[in-house]
Tab-separated table of C-alpha atoms in Angstrom:
chain	number	residue	atom	x	y	z
C	462	MET	CA	137.173	44.217	108.398
C	463	HIS	CA	137.809	46.573	111.299
C	464	LYS	CA	136.867	50.088	110.240
C	465	GLY	CA	135.219	53.269	111.380
C	466	THR	CA	134.868	57.013	111.047
C	467	LEU	CA	135.985	59.780	113.397
C	468	THR	CA	134.211	63.129	113.457
C	469	ILE	CA	136.293	66.258	113.904
C	470	SER	CA	135.522	69.939	114.469
C	471	SER	CA	138.275	72.290	113.485
C	472	SER	CA	138.186	75.741	115.032
C	473	ARG	CA	140.626	77.708	112.874
C	474	GLN	CA	141.299	78.356	109.195
C	475	MET	CA	144.424	76.186	109.380
C	476	GLU	CA	145.087	73.717	112.148
C	477	LEU	CA	146.918	70.432	112.784
C	478	MET	CA	144.813	68.250	115.074
C	479	ASP	CA	146.344	65.269	116.868
C	480	LEU	CA	144.226	62.139	116.197
C	481	THR	CA	146.686	59.657	117.701
C	482	ALA	CA	144.847	58.843	120.933
C	483	ARG	CA	141.521	58.400	119.131
C	484	ILE	CA	142.991	56.086	116.506
C	485	GLU	CA	144.904	54.145	119.157
C	486	ALA	CA	141.641	53.654	121.067
C	487	GLU	CA	139.957	52.259	117.930
C	488	VAL	CA	142.885	49.927	117.263
C	489	GLY	CA	142.713	48.759	120.878
C	490	LYS	CA	138.969	48.053	120.616
C	491	ALA	CA	139.443	46.194	117.314
C	492	GLY	CA	141.791	43.738	118.984
C	493	LEU	CA	143.983	43.234	115.909
C	494	ALA	CA	147.464	42.243	117.073
C	495	GLU	CA	149.362	42.845	113.867
C	496	GLY	CA	148.688	44.541	110.546
C	497	ILE	CA	148.424	47.961	108.985
C	498	CYS	CA	146.158	50.899	109.742
C	499	VAL	CA	145.149	53.267	106.934
C	500	VAL	CA	143.642	56.651	107.840
C	501	TYR	CA	141.858	58.596	105.079
C	502	THR	CA	140.290	62.032	104.694
C	503	PRO	CA	137.320	62.291	102.278
C	504	HIS	CA	137.702	66.079	102.020
C	505	THR	CA	139.571	68.019	99.301
C	506	THR	CA	140.856	70.896	101.434
C	507	SER	CA	142.410	68.836	104.221
C	508	GLY	CA	145.189	66.300	104.551
C	509	LEU	CA	146.770	63.797	106.887
C	510	THR	CA	150.363	63.730	108.044
C	511	ILE	CA	152.647	62.129	110.587
C	512	ASN	CA	155.050	64.503	112.287
C	513	GLU	CA	156.403	65.611	115.669
C	514	GLY	CA	153.844	65.949	118.456
C	515	ALA	CA	156.011	66.818	121.461
C	516	ASP	CA	156.629	70.499	120.732
C	517	PRO	CA	153.437	72.319	119.583
C	518	ASP	CA	155.687	74.846	117.833
C	519	VAL	CA	156.423	72.263	115.131
C	520	ARG	CA	152.721	72.288	114.174
C	521	LYS	CA	152.685	76.091	114.127
C	522	ASP	CA	155.798	76.152	111.951
C	523	LEU	CA	154.277	73.635	109.521
C	524	ILE	CA	151.245	75.857	109.090
C	525	SER	CA	153.170	79.114	108.708
C	526	VAL	CA	155.726	77.692	106.291
C	527	MET	CA	153.005	76.099	104.151
C	528	GLN	CA	151.356	79.524	103.976
C	529	GLU	CA	154.657	80.869	102.642
C	530	ILE	CA	155.302	77.945	100.232
C	531	VAL	CA	151.821	77.946	98.671
C	532	PRO	CA	151.212	81.551	97.565
C	533	ARG	CA	147.929	83.240	98.432
C	534	ASP	CA	148.700	85.840	95.778
C	535	HIS	CA	148.506	83.930	92.511
C	536	PRO	CA	146.161	84.165	89.484
C	537	TYR	CA	143.869	81.391	90.763
C	538	ARG	CA	140.726	80.680	88.705
C	539	HIS	CA	138.666	78.660	91.236
C	540	ALA	CA	136.080	81.129	92.520
C	541	GLU	CA	135.834	79.846	96.100
C	542	GLY	CA	139.144	81.419	97.099
C	543	ASN	CA	140.469	78.225	98.692
C	544	SER	CA	142.846	77.075	95.964
C	545	PRO	CA	145.845	77.182	98.344
C	546	ALA	CA	143.980	74.688	100.574
C	547	HIS	CA	143.439	72.352	97.592
C	548	ALA	CA	147.161	72.557	96.777
C	549	MET	CA	148.136	71.778	100.373
C	550	ALA	CA	145.767	68.772	100.288
C	551	SER	CA	147.665	67.316	97.327
C	552	LEU	CA	151.072	68.172	98.808
C	553	PHE	CA	150.376	66.467	102.151
C	554	GLY	CA	148.163	63.683	100.774
C	555	SER	CA	144.799	62.177	101.606
C	556	SER	CA	145.940	59.161	103.642
C	557	VAL	CA	148.610	57.818	105.954
C	558	THR	CA	149.561	54.203	106.581
C	559	ILE	CA	150.835	53.101	109.991
C	560	PHE	CA	151.874	49.634	111.170
C	561	VAL	CA	150.039	47.855	114.001
C	562	GLU	CA	152.296	45.865	116.331
C	563	ASN	CA	151.143	44.077	119.506
C	564	GLY	CA	147.761	45.720	119.142
C	565	ARG	CA	149.153	49.263	119.045
C	566	LEU	CA	150.260	51.797	116.429
C	567	GLN	CA	153.976	51.372	115.777
C	568	LEU	CA	154.830	55.096	115.749
C	569	GLY	CA	158.293	56.540	116.288
C	570	THR	CA	159.137	58.208	119.605
C	571	TRP	CA	158.153	61.705	118.453
C	572	GLN	CA	155.503	60.801	115.881
C	573	LYS	CA	151.821	61.686	116.106
C	574	VAL	CA	149.077	61.385	113.481
C	575	PHE	CA	147.600	64.755	112.493
C	576	PHE	CA	144.467	65.771	110.670
C	577	CYS	CA	145.454	68.884	108.693
C	578	GLU	CA	142.719	71.471	108.316
C	579	PHE	CA	143.555	73.800	105.449
C	580	ASP	CA	140.180	75.547	104.966
C	581	GLY	CA	138.389	75.680	108.305
C	582	PRO	CA	136.762	75.986	110.613
C	583	ARG	CA	134.552	73.063	109.559
C	584	SER	CA	133.071	69.756	110.622
C	585	ARG	CA	135.153	66.968	109.137
C	586	ARG	CA	135.258	63.183	109.016
C	587	VAL	CA	138.184	60.787	108.847
C	588	HIS	CA	137.832	57.108	107.904
C	589	TRP	CA	140.163	54.377	109.152
C	590	ARG	CA	140.613	50.703	108.370
C	591	LEU	CA	142.763	47.888	109.680
C	592	LEU	CA	144.171	45.095	107.547
C	593	GLY	CA	145.680	41.988	109.060
C	594	GLY	CA	148.475	39.907	107.635
S	311	MET	CA	153.287	38.658	108.629
S	312	HIS	CA	156.565	39.271	106.839
S	313	LYS	CA	158.203	42.341	108.347
S	314	GLY	CA	161.495	43.807	109.451
S	315	THR	CA	163.606	46.867	110.112
S	316	LEU	CA	166.562	48.249	108.195
S	317	THR	CA	169.201	50.369	109.906
S	318	ILE	CA	170.673	53.307	108.027
S	319	SER	CA	173.523	55.735	108.651
S	320	SER	CA	173.242	59.000	106.798
S	321	SER	CA	176.452	60.951	106.351
S	322	ARG	CA	175.208	64.375	105.295
S	323	GLN	CA	172.677	66.971	106.420
S	324	MET	CA	170.459	66.120	103.470
S	325	GLU	CA	170.789	62.940	101.460
S	326	LEU	CA	168.680	60.554	99.381
S	327	MET	CA	169.783	56.972	100.060
S	328	ASP	CA	168.791	54.146	97.726
S	329	LEU	CA	167.175	51.303	99.731
S	330	THR	CA	165.938	49.319	96.737
S	331	ALA	CA	168.446	46.458	96.834
S	332	ARG	CA	168.024	45.970	100.585
S	333	ILE	CA	164.222	45.908	100.363
S	334	GLU	CA	164.345	43.603	97.331
S	335	ALA	CA	166.571	41.225	99.336
S	336	GLU	CA	164.029	41.165	102.184
S	337	VAL	CA	161.165	40.539	99.783
S	338	GLY	CA	163.157	37.721	98.204
S	339	LYS	CA	163.824	36.115	101.604
S	340	ALA	CA	160.158	36.431	102.609
S	341	GLY	CA	159.104	34.341	99.621
S	342	LEU	CA	155.813	36.191	99.065
S	343	ALA	CA	154.903	35.897	95.380
S	344	GLU	CA	152.260	38.599	95.215
S	345	GLY	CA	151.075	41.429	97.430
S	346	ILE	CA	152.067	44.883	98.580
S	347	CYS	CA	155.144	46.155	100.398
S	348	VAL	CA	154.846	49.163	102.712
S	349	VAL	CA	158.031	50.954	103.816
S	350	TYR	CA	157.793	53.345	106.769
S	351	THR	CA	160.079	55.819	108.516
S	352	PRO	CA	159.481	56.331	112.273
S	353	HIS	CA	161.420	59.629	112.248
S	354	THR	CA	159.954	63.135	111.947
S	355	THR	CA	162.768	64.775	109.989
S	356	SER	CA	163.052	62.194	107.222
S	357	GLY	CA	160.825	60.853	104.464
S	358	LEU	CA	160.516	58.146	101.858
S	359	THR	CA	160.090	58.635	98.139
S	360	ILE	CA	160.195	56.770	94.855
S	361	ASN	CA	162.021	58.570	92.072
S	362	GLU	CA	164.677	58.175	89.388
S	363	GLY	CA	167.771	56.237	90.381
S	364	ALA	CA	169.735	56.077	87.120
S	365	ASP	CA	171.181	59.599	87.125
S	366	PRO	CA	172.513	60.638	90.569
S	367	ASP	CA	171.965	64.272	89.520
S	368	VAL	CA	168.207	63.784	89.980
S	369	ARG	CA	168.801	63.139	93.683
S	370	LYS	CA	171.034	66.211	93.968
S	371	ASP	CA	168.408	68.334	92.206
S	372	LEU	CA	165.674	67.061	94.526
S	373	ILE	CA	167.723	68.130	97.527
S	374	SER	CA	168.717	71.535	96.179
S	375	VAL	CA	165.235	72.420	94.955
S	376	MET	CA	163.659	71.368	98.273
S	377	GLN	CA	166.131	73.706	99.980
S	378	GLU	CA	164.810	76.487	97.756
S	379	ILE	CA	161.109	75.563	98.131
S	380	VAL	CA	161.165	75.270	101.934
S	381	PRO	CA	162.691	78.526	103.178
S	382	ARG	CA	165.461	78.425	105.766
S	383	ASP	CA	164.798	82.110	106.453
S	384	HIS	CA	161.346	82.175	108.039
S	385	PRO	CA	160.086	83.151	111.526
S	386	TYR	CA	160.165	79.554	112.807
S	387	ARG	CA	159.318	79.035	116.490
S	388	HIS	CA	160.663	75.503	117.054
S	389	ALA	CA	163.956	76.022	118.883
S	390	GLU	CA	165.899	73.107	117.395
S	391	GLY	CA	166.412	74.897	114.069
S	392	ASN	CA	165.234	71.942	111.995
S	393	SER	CA	161.733	73.126	111.087
S	394	PRO	CA	162.521	72.956	107.336
S	395	ALA	CA	163.313	69.242	107.829
S	396	HIS	CA	159.945	68.706	109.551
S	397	ALA	CA	158.189	70.443	106.643
S	398	MET	CA	160.014	68.299	104.077
S	399	ALA	CA	158.990	65.189	106.066
S	400	SER	CA	155.314	66.102	105.662
S	401	LEU	CA	155.742	67.109	102.007
S	402	PHE	CA	157.412	63.817	101.003
S	403	GLY	CA	155.502	61.601	103.444
S	404	SER	CA	156.368	58.911	105.959
S	405	SER	CA	155.675	55.819	103.849
S	406	VAL	CA	155.653	54.402	100.339
S	407	THR	CA	153.636	51.472	99.022
S	408	ILE	CA	155.027	49.258	96.256
S	409	PHE	CA	153.486	46.203	94.614
S	410	VAL	CA	155.111	42.766	94.835
S	411	GLU	CA	154.854	40.698	91.654
S	412	ASN	CA	156.493	37.293	91.103
S	413	GLY	CA	158.359	37.734	94.367
S	414	ARG	CA	159.921	41.070	93.358
S	415	LEU	CA	159.142	44.763	93.729
S	416	GLN	CA	157.142	45.930	90.703
S	417	LEU	CA	159.031	49.199	90.171
S	418	GLY	CA	159.098	51.179	86.934
S	419	THR	CA	162.203	51.099	84.745
S	420	TRP	CA	163.783	54.170	86.344
S	421	GLN	CA	162.279	53.925	89.831
S	422	LYS	CA	164.231	53.370	93.021
S	423	VAL	CA	163.077	53.603	96.650
S	424	PHE	CA	164.863	56.342	98.581
S	425	PHE	CA	165.216	57.109	102.266
S	426	CYS	CA	165.284	60.909	102.464
S	427	GLU	CA	167.490	62.324	105.203
S	428	PHE	CA	166.490	65.908	105.912
S	429	ASP	CA	168.325	66.504	109.221
S	430	GLY	CA	171.439	64.364	109.284
S	431	PRO	CA	173.881	62.933	109.679
S	432	ARG	CA	172.120	60.432	111.938
S	433	SER	CA	171.450	56.765	112.603
S	434	ARG	CA	168.007	55.933	111.278
S	435	ARG	CA	165.658	52.982	111.058
S	436	VAL	CA	163.104	52.060	108.410
S	437	HIS	CA	160.338	49.479	108.952
S	438	TRP	CA	158.844	47.371	106.158
S	439	ARG	CA	155.931	44.961	105.916
S	440	LEU	CA	154.473	42.707	103.272
S	441	LEU	CA	150.778	41.986	102.852
S	442	GLY	CA	149.526	39.197	100.642
S	443	GLY	CA	146.292	39.145	98.707
Q	718	MET	CA	144.617	39.109	93.941
Q	719	HIS	CA	142.561	41.543	91.870
Q	720	LYS	CA	144.921	43.762	89.890
Q	721	GLY	CA	145.465	45.406	86.555
Q	722	THR	CA	147.058	48.181	84.546
Q	723	LEU	CA	145.459	51.198	82.885
Q	724	THR	CA	147.061	52.846	79.879
Q	725	ILE	CA	146.923	56.620	79.593
Q	726	SER	CA	147.837	59.148	76.909
Q	727	SER	CA	148.514	62.630	78.189
Q	728	SER	CA	148.250	65.429	75.667
Q	729	ARG	CA	149.937	68.330	77.436
Q	730	GLN	CA	153.156	69.041	79.298
Q	731	MET	CA	151.261	69.155	82.593
Q	732	GLU	CA	147.803	67.731	83.041
Q	733	LEU	CA	145.602	66.210	85.739
Q	734	MET	CA	143.598	63.332	84.265
Q	735	ASP	CA	140.552	61.930	86.066
Q	736	LEU	CA	140.893	58.128	86.418
Q	737	THR	CA	137.949	57.662	88.778
Q	738	ALA	CA	135.471	56.088	86.363
Q	739	ARG	CA	138.056	53.683	84.981
Q	740	ILE	CA	139.154	52.547	88.441
Q	741	GLU	CA	135.536	52.271	89.600
Q	742	ALA	CA	134.833	50.047	86.582
Q	743	GLU	CA	137.746	47.756	87.504
Q	744	VAL	CA	136.604	47.577	91.136
Q	745	GLY	CA	133.093	46.726	89.935
Q	746	LYS	CA	134.375	43.922	87.685
Q	747	ALA	CA	136.560	42.532	90.481
Q	748	GLY	CA	133.520	42.048	92.686
Q	749	LEU	CA	135.334	42.783	95.954
Q	750	ALA	CA	132.786	44.119	98.438
Q	751	GLU	CA	135.166	45.548	101.006
Q	752	GLY	CA	138.871	46.317	101.178
Q	753	ILE	CA	141.409	48.824	99.973
Q	754	CYS	CA	142.441	49.890	96.478
Q	755	VAL	CA	146.009	51.035	95.842
Q	756	VAL	CA	146.786	52.912	92.611
Q	757	TYR	CA	150.450	53.272	91.596
Q	758	THR	CA	152.401	55.087	88.887
Q	759	PRO	CA	155.635	53.409	87.718
Q	760	HIS	CA	156.927	56.664	86.184
Q	761	THR	CA	159.294	59.179	87.813
Q	762	THR	CA	157.863	62.380	86.307
Q	763	SER	CA	154.226	61.796	87.204
Q	764	GLY	CA	152.184	61.415	90.367
Q	765	LEU	CA	148.786	60.459	91.704
Q	766	THR	CA	146.512	62.610	93.823
Q	767	ILE	CA	142.971	62.809	95.134
Q	768	ASN	CA	141.377	66.235	94.895
Q	769	GLU	CA	138.265	68.106	93.766
Q	770	GLY	CA	136.788	67.019	90.442
Q	771	ALA	CA	133.635	69.160	90.206
Q	772	ASP	CA	135.232	72.434	89.123
Q	773	PRO	CA	137.905	71.941	86.410
Q	774	ASP	CA	139.484	75.213	87.567
Q	775	VAL	CA	140.821	73.416	90.659
Q	776	ARG	CA	142.942	71.204	88.393
Q	777	LYS	CA	144.188	74.224	86.449
Q	778	ASP	CA	145.065	76.010	89.697
Q	779	LEU	CA	146.941	72.951	90.984
Q	780	ILE	CA	149.068	72.928	87.839
Q	781	SER	CA	149.755	76.671	87.769
Q	782	VAL	CA	150.575	76.910	91.464
Q	783	MET	CA	152.920	73.886	91.279
Q	784	GLN	CA	154.709	75.668	88.425
Q	785	GLU	CA	155.193	78.624	90.761
Q	786	ILE	CA	156.178	76.530	93.821
Q	787	VAL	CA	158.753	74.383	92.008
Q	788	PRO	CA	161.075	76.839	90.253
Q	789	ARG	CA	161.951	76.316	86.610
Q	790	ASP	CA	164.852	78.714	87.072
Q	791	HIS	CA	167.234	76.873	89.408
Q	792	PRO	CA	170.775	75.521	88.954
Q	793	TYR	CA	169.559	71.986	88.125
Q	794	ARG	CA	172.225	69.440	87.151
Q	795	HIS	CA	170.082	66.743	85.496
Q	796	ALA	CA	170.595	67.265	81.771
Q	797	GLU	CA	167.112	66.292	80.599
Q	798	GLY	CA	165.592	69.575	81.760
Q	799	ASN	CA	162.717	67.878	83.584
Q	800	SER	CA	163.955	68.212	87.169
Q	801	PRO	CA	160.855	70.204	88.203
Q	802	ALA	CA	158.749	67.227	87.077
Q	803	HIS	CA	160.838	64.862	89.230
Q	804	ALA	CA	160.346	67.191	92.218
Q	805	MET	CA	156.580	67.334	91.664
Q	806	ALA	CA	156.531	63.515	91.500
Q	807	SER	CA	158.049	63.306	94.988
Q	808	LEU	CA	155.833	66.096	96.340
Q	809	PHE	CA	152.577	64.485	95.166
Q	810	GLY	CA	153.700	60.875	95.611
Q	811	SER	CA	153.642	57.705	93.530
Q	812	SER	CA	150.514	56.067	94.958
Q	813	VAL	CA	147.127	56.700	96.504
Q	814	THR	CA	145.110	54.392	98.741
Q	815	ILE	CA	141.298	54.443	98.660
Q	816	PHE	CA	138.822	52.340	100.617
Q	817	VAL	CA	136.394	49.978	98.897
Q	818	GLU	CA	132.924	49.846	100.470
Q	819	ASN	CA	129.951	47.903	99.090
Q	820	GLY	CA	131.959	47.191	95.942
Q	821	ARG	CA	132.653	50.870	95.208
Q	822	LEU	CA	135.389	53.407	95.931
Q	823	GLN	CA	134.565	55.244	99.167
Q	824	LEU	CA	135.464	58.729	97.914
Q	825	GLY	CA	134.256	61.983	99.452
Q	826	THR	CA	131.542	63.985	97.694
Q	827	TRP	CA	133.996	66.154	95.735
Q	828	GLN	CA	136.899	63.710	95.449
Q	829	LYS	CA	138.231	62.265	92.214
Q	830	VAL	CA	141.409	60.256	91.580
Q	831	PHE	CA	143.842	62.035	89.262
Q	832	PHE	CA	146.847	60.901	87.291
Q	833	CYS	CA	149.227	63.867	87.346
Q	834	GLU	CA	151.302	64.303	84.213
Q	835	PHE	CA	154.299	66.513	84.962
Q	836	ASP	CA	156.427	65.889	81.848
Q	837	GLY	CA	154.126	65.121	78.936
Q	838	PRO	CA	152.737	64.528	76.530
Q	839	ARG	CA	153.515	60.813	76.900
Q	840	SER	CA	152.035	57.337	76.991
Q	841	ARG	CA	151.758	56.245	80.614
Q	842	ARG	CA	150.657	53.264	82.643
Q	843	VAL	CA	149.053	53.062	86.073
Q	844	HIS	CA	148.869	49.854	88.117
Q	845	TRP	CA	146.101	49.107	90.617
Q	846	ARG	CA	145.490	46.365	93.172
Q	847	LEU	CA	142.706	45.441	95.559
Q	848	LEU	CA	143.245	43.925	98.997
Q	849	GLY	CA	140.423	42.400	100.973
Q	850	GLY	CA	140.080	42.312	104.709
């Protein structure tokens, strides 16, 4: 099974980091023509998402609107103060699945794969696997 | 690998469109008895979800409550004015995975598979793939 | 194909229930060394998520903040009164995908797999499947 782990260093408290080129390079090295690629974060205050990569303002808007949607002011019990980050992790999800076609990720025109840091800055890891037909 | 693409025409700005029968027909044609079916949207202002299909009011409630949860009034930077649609895309997700059992989708009694238009009306595409055991 | 169904009894209206040990036991019995595990809920007022399991306050915070994010007071049309639960189901999602490595779930240090009851108490089922490489 083709698989691996990417290491990531986030530099802000919240940040969407484009992993597309790194995952594409791994898929290219694996040499799988057709299948699915699953990308997974083993952390509980981060997520993965697929969204627009062309305009960096979309990423900024995603962060600022999530900060409005998930209240910072709330009677949280968890003492670490990062409960909003845990909520964002569940709202965005811990994995994405992308198709592999002709040895490449079959993304839409505007789609990129983002690691979503919700409680940085930190060192992070992301696992990926390829499954054939 | 069994795979294909469905074309969709949404007719409203926001709309949940039931794809279940079309995906079931593709699974039936593929003739795979057992496995998983992944459905994927290549667009960044749409999503996929599995939810109740019996009462059409559930779909209407999902749309109206998402319009309340994701604010329209927010200092968005992205100039196209569809940042709420991008946020909904990340909140719902770009794919769903369903099991195939005896050549059919193994959905719960009330479950249907919905394409979620968040920035329509538009022509859209949805990719699907089947993986056997 | 390795697969099965877990039965669950929730005891509250909203509750995050840790399924990790039960899924790990099924993966162990299946004897698959390497692959992916997909867990799926066939219900439309529940979800699945992966989040922190060490501090039970994280689960309580997830529930209380979701009750604030998804309004109870909203002009819902669906007569059953559980529209917030349907919205939470779409926000969290109906499945999670986890990697299997050396015959075990490859979860992060703090990660556990949770069944998310949004409209209990009820008897529920959760399906799981393993796919090899």
